[in-house]
Each structure stands twice: as structure tokens, then as C-alpha cells.
CSV table of C-alpha atoms in Angstrom, one decimal:
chain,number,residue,atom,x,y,z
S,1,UNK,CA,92.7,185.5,104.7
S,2,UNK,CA,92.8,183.9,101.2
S,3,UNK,CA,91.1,185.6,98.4
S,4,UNK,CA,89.5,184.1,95.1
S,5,UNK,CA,91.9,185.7,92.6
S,6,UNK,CA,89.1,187.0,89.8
S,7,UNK,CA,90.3,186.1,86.1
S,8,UNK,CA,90.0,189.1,84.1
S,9,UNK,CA,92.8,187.9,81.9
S,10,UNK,CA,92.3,188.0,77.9
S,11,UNK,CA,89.3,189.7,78.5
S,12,UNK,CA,88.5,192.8,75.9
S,13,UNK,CA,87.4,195.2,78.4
S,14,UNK,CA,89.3,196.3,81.8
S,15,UNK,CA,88.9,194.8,84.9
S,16,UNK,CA,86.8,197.9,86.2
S,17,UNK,CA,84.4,198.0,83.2
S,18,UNK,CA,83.8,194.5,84.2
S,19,UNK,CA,83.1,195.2,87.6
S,20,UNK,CA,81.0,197.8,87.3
S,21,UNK,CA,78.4,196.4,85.2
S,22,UNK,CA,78.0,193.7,87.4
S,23,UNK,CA,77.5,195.7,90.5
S,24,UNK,CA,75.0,197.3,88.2
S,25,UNK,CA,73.1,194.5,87.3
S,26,UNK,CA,73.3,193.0,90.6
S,27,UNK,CA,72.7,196.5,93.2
S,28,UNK,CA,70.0,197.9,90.6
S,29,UNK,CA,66.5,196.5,88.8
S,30,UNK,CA,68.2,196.7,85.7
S,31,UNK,CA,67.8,193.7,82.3
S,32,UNK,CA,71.2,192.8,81.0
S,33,UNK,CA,70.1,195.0,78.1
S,34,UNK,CA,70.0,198.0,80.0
S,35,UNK,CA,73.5,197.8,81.7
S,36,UNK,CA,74.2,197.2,77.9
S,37,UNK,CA,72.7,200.8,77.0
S,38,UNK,CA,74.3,202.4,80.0
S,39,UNK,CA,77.4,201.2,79.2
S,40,UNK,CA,76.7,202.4,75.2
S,41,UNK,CA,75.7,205.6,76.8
S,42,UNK,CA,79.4,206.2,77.7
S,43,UNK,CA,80.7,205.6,74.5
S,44,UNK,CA,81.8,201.8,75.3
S,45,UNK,CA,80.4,199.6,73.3
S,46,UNK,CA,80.1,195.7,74.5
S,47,UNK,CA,78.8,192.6,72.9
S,48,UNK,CA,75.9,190.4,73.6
S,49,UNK,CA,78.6,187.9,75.0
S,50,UNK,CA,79.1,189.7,77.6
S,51,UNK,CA,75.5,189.6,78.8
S,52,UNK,CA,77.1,186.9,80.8
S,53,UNK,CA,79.4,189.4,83.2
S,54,UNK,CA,77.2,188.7,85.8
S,55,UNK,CA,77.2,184.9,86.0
S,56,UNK,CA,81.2,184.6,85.4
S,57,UNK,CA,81.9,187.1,87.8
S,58,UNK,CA,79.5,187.8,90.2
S,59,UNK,CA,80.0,184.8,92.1
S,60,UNK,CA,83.4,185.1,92.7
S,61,UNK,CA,83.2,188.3,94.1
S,62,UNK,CA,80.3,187.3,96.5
S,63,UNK,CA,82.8,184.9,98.1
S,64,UNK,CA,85.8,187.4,98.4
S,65,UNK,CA,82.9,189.3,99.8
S,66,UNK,CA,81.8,186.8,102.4
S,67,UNK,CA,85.3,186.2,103.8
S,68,UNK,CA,85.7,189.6,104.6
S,69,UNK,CA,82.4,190.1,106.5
S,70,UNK,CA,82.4,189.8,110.0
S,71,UNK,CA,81.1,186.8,111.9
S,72,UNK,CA,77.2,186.6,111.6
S,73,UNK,CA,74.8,186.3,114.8
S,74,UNK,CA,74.3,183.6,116.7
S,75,UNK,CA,70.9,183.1,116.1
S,76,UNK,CA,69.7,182.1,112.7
S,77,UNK,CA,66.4,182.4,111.4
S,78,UNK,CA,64.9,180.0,108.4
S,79,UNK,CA,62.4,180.7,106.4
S,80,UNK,CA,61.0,179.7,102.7
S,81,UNK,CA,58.9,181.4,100.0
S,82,UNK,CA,57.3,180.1,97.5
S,83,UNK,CA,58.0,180.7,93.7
S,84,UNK,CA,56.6,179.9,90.3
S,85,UNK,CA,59.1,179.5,87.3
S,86,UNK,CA,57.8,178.4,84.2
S,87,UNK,CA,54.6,177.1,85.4
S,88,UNK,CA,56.6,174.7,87.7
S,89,UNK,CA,56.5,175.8,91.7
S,90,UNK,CA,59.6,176.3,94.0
S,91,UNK,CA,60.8,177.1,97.3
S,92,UNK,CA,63.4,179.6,98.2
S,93,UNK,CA,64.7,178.8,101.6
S,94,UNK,CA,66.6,181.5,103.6
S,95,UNK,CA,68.6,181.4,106.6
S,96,UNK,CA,69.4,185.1,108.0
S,97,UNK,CA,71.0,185.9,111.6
S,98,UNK,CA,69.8,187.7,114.1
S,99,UNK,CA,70.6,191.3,112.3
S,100,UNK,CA,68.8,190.3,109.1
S,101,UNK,CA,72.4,189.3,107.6
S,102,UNK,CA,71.6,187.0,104.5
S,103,UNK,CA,73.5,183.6,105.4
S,104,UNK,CA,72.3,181.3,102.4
S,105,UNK,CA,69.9,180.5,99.9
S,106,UNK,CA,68.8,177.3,98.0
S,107,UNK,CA,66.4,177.5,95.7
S,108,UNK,CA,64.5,173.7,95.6
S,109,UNK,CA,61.4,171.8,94.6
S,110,UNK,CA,60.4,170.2,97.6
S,111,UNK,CA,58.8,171.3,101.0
S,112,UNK,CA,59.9,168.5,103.3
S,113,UNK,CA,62.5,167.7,105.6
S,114,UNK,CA,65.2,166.5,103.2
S,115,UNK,CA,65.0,170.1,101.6
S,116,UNK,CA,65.2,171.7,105.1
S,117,UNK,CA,68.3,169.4,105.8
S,118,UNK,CA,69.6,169.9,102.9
S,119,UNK,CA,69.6,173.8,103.8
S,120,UNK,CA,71.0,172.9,107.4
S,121,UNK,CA,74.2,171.0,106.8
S,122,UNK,CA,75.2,173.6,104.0
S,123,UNK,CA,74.6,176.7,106.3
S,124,UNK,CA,76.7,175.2,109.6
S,125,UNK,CA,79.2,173.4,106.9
S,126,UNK,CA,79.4,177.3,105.4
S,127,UNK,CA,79.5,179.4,108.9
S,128,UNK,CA,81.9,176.5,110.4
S,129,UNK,CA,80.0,176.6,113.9
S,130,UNK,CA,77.3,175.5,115.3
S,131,UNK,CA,74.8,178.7,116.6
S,132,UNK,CA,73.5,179.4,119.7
S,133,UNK,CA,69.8,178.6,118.7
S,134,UNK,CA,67.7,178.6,115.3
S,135,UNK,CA,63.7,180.0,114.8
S,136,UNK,CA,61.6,179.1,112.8
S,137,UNK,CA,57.8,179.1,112.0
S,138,UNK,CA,56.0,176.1,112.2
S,139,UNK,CA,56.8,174.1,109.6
S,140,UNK,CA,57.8,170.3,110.9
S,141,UNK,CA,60.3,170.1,108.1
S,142,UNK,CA,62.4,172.3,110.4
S,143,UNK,CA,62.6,170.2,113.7
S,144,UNK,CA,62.9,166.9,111.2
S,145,UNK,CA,65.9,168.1,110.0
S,146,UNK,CA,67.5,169.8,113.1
S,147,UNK,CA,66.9,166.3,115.3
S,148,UNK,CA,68.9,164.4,112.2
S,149,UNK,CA,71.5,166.9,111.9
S,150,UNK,CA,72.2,168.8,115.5
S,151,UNK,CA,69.8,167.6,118.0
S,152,UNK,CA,71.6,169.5,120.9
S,153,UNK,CA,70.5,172.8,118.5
S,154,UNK,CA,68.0,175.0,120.3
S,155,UNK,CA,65.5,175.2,118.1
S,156,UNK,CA,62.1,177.6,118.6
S,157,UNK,CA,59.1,177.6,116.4
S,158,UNK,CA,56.8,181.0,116.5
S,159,UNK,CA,55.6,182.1,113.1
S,160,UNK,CA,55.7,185.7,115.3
S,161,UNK,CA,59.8,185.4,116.0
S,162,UNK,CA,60.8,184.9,112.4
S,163,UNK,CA,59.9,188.5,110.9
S,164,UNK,CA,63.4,189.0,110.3
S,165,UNK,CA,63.7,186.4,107.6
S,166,UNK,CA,60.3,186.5,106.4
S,167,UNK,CA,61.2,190.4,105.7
S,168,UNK,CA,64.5,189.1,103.9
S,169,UNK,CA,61.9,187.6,101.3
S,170,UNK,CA,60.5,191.3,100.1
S,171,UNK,CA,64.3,192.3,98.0
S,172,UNK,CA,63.9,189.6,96.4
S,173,UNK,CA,60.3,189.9,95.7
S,174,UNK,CA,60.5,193.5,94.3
S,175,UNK,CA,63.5,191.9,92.0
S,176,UNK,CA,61.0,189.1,90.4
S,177,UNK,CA,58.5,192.1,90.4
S,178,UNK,CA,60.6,194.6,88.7
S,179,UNK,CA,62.2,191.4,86.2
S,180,UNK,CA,58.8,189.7,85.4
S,181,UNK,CA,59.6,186.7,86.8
S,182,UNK,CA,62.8,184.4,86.8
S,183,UNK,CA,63.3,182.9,83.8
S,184,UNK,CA,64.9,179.3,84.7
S,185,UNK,CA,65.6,177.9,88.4
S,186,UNK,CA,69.5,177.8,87.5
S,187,UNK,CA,69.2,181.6,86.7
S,188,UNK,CA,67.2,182.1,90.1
S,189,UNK,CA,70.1,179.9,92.1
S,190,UNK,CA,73.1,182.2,90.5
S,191,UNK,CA,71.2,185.5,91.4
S,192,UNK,CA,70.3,185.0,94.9
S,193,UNK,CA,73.7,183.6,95.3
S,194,UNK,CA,75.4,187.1,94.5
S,195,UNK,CA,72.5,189.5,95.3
S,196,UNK,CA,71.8,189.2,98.9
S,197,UNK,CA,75.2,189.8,100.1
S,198,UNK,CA,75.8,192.9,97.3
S,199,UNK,CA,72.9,194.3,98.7
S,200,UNK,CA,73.5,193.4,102.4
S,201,UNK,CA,76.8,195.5,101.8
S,202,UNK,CA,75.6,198.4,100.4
S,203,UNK,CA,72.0,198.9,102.5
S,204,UNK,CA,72.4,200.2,106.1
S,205,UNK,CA,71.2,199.1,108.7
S,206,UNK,CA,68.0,200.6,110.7
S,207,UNK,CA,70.8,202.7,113.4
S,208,UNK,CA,72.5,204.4,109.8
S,209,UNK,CA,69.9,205.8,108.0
S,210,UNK,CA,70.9,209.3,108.9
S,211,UNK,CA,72.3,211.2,105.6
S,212,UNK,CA,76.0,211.4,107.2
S,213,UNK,CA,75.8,208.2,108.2
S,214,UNK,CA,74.7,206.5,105.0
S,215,UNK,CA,77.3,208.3,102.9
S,216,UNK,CA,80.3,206.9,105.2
S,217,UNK,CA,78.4,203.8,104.9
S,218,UNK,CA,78.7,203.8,100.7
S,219,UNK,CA,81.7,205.1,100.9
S,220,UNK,CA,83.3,202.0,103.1
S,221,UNK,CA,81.0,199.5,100.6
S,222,UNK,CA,82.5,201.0,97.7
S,223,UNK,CA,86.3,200.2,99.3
S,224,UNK,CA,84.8,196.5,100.0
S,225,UNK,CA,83.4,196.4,96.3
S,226,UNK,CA,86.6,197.2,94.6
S,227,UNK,CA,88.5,194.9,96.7
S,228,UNK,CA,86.7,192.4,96.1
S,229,UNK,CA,86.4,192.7,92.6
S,230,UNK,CA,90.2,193.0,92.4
S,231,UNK,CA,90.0,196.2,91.6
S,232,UNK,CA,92.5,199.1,92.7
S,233,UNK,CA,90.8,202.2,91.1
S,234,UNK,CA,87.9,204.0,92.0
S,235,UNK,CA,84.4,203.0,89.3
């Protein structure tokens, strides 16, 4: 298993710091300006510059992240949700499994078939397989883009089957909530590249929500975290 090797190098601050105010912006509602104040709040002062933790890092992570998770289900679900930037109006489109796993996002302009391609051929070029069957609701721009790209694919449309990936919408939601709205569609694309899986690792599922169970739960995402931060200390 290959790793993305994170380059902390001729950076200021330690590898840790680092790492920890990006799972803090990322797991938490918090402004870059806040992680700022809670990082002031331990005596360690950092710059405006590095505001920009998040974006440099964060990605990298996500993938080391990725390659250790286990193989997803194999039914995926696709959904899309509608958001305004600026004024202008975009779609987020989703593809979760069958658990509610997080597989991809894409944020785009259009609701047609070439978007819902487009979403397609990057998730079964990402998961290198093809899946047992995908849902959907009833949107045509799904079975468009499933005849031109795997027309052997399963494919059922029930508004009713997809709650799973419709639910996946309300994180990120709260997030645009709790932030007042995204501020650019680059800055939307960068965050619901990193924040589905952190918060996919961290939240268990429905069967762990017992006290015990949760705590092991933390505990083994924490040891995930750090790993994949490149991290060998506790935060």
C-alpha cells in the first residue's frame, strides 16, 4: 500500500501542529479564524498564511485516508443537491454505497447527462470496479449516462431507495449553515473533497452508538488520523 508522503518540510511549525488544525477545521464548524484563536489560546501563535493548512494539506491526507479504507459496497447510490454561491446556482453530486460511505463528490454547473457522466466514469475509474447495481431517483440524466458509460450496470430509479444519499446531503448542509454559505465553487470543491471522508472516519455507524463502543471507535480514528497525517505522536 503506497502512501502520499505529506511535505511538512521547511515548514515553521511541527508536523502535528499542522495536523491538528486541520482536523479542526475540517471535523468541527469552525472559520479559519477560530482554529487561529484556539491555537493562540495555547500560547502558539500562527500567521494568517497559514489560514491555508487546510487546502495544502487536507487533501493529501484524505487520499492516504482513502487507501486505507476498506472496500466500499456494492451498491452505489447518486444523488445531487442544489447550491447557490455567489448568486450563481450549482449542483453537488454524491455517490455513497450501500452503508452511507461517501465515495465522491463533484461540485458542477449543469443538471444534465454530461454532468451525471462526468460523475460516473470518475467514481468506477476511482473504486477500479464495476458495482453490483446503482440507484438513483428519477432523474434521466442518470440512465443517459449509465447506457453511455456501462450499459450492463443495473441501474434502479425510486426516489424512495436513495435516502441513504439524499441523507449524505444534511453534513454538508449544516456546514454551509453553520459557515454562511461557501464562498467560491473552488473553495466548495476542496472541502467536500476532504470533509466527507474525515467525518466518515470519525462518526459511527448506527450499530456503535453505544458509549463503549464510540470511544473504541475515536480511539481507532485517532490511530487512522495520525497515520495518515504522517504523524507518529499522539495530538
Amino acid at each position: 500500500m503506497i502512501e502520499t508522503s505529506i511535505a511538512y518540510k521547511r515548514r515553521r511549525f511541527p508536523a502535528e501542529l499542522i495536523a491538528h488544525a486541520v482536523w479542526l477545521y475540517v471535523r468541527f464548524p469552525l472559520s479559519l479564524r477560530l482554529v487561529e484563536e484556539m491555537r493562540l489560546e495555547r500560547g502558539i501563535v500562527v500567521s494568517y498564511e497559514t489560514r491555508r493548512w487546510a487546502a495544502k494539506f487536507g487533501p493529501a491526507i484524505t487520499r492516504n485516508l482513502r487507501r486505507r479504507a476498506p472496500r466500499p459496497g456494492d451498491i452505489l447510490r447518486l444523488d445531487e443537491v442544489r447550491l447557490v454561491i455567489r448568486g450563481a446556482m450549482h449542483w453537488l453530486w454524491r455517490a455513497v454505497d450501500q452503508h452511507g460511505v461517501v465515495l465522491d463528490e463533484i461540485l458542477q454547473r449543469k443538471l444534465n447527462t454530461r454532468a451525471a457522466k462526468r460523475l460516473l466514469v470518475r467514481l468506477l475509474k476511482r473504486q477500479g470496479w464495476t458495482p453490483r447495481r446503482i440507484v438513483t431517483d428519477k432523474l434521466a440524466s442518470y440512465d443517459g449516462a449509465r447506457r453511455e458509460v456501462a450499459p450492463s450496470l443495473e441501474h434502479r430509479r425510486h426516489k424512495g431507495l436513495n435516502n441513504r444519499a439524499e441523507n449524505a446531503h444534511v453534513p454538508v448542509r449544516r456546514r454551509e449553515r453553520q459557515m454562511q454559505g461557501f464562498r467560491s465553487p473552488g473553495g466548495l470543491q476542496r472541502f467536500a473533497s476532504v470533509f466527507p471522508t474525515v467525518r466518515d472516519l470519525f462518526v459511527p455507524s448506527a450499530d456503535k452508538r453505544q458509549a463503549l463502543s464510540t470511544h473504541l471507535h475515536r480511539l481507532q480514528a485517532f490511530t487512522h488520523w495520525r497515520s495518515a497525517a504522517g504523524m507518529t505522536v499522539a495530538l
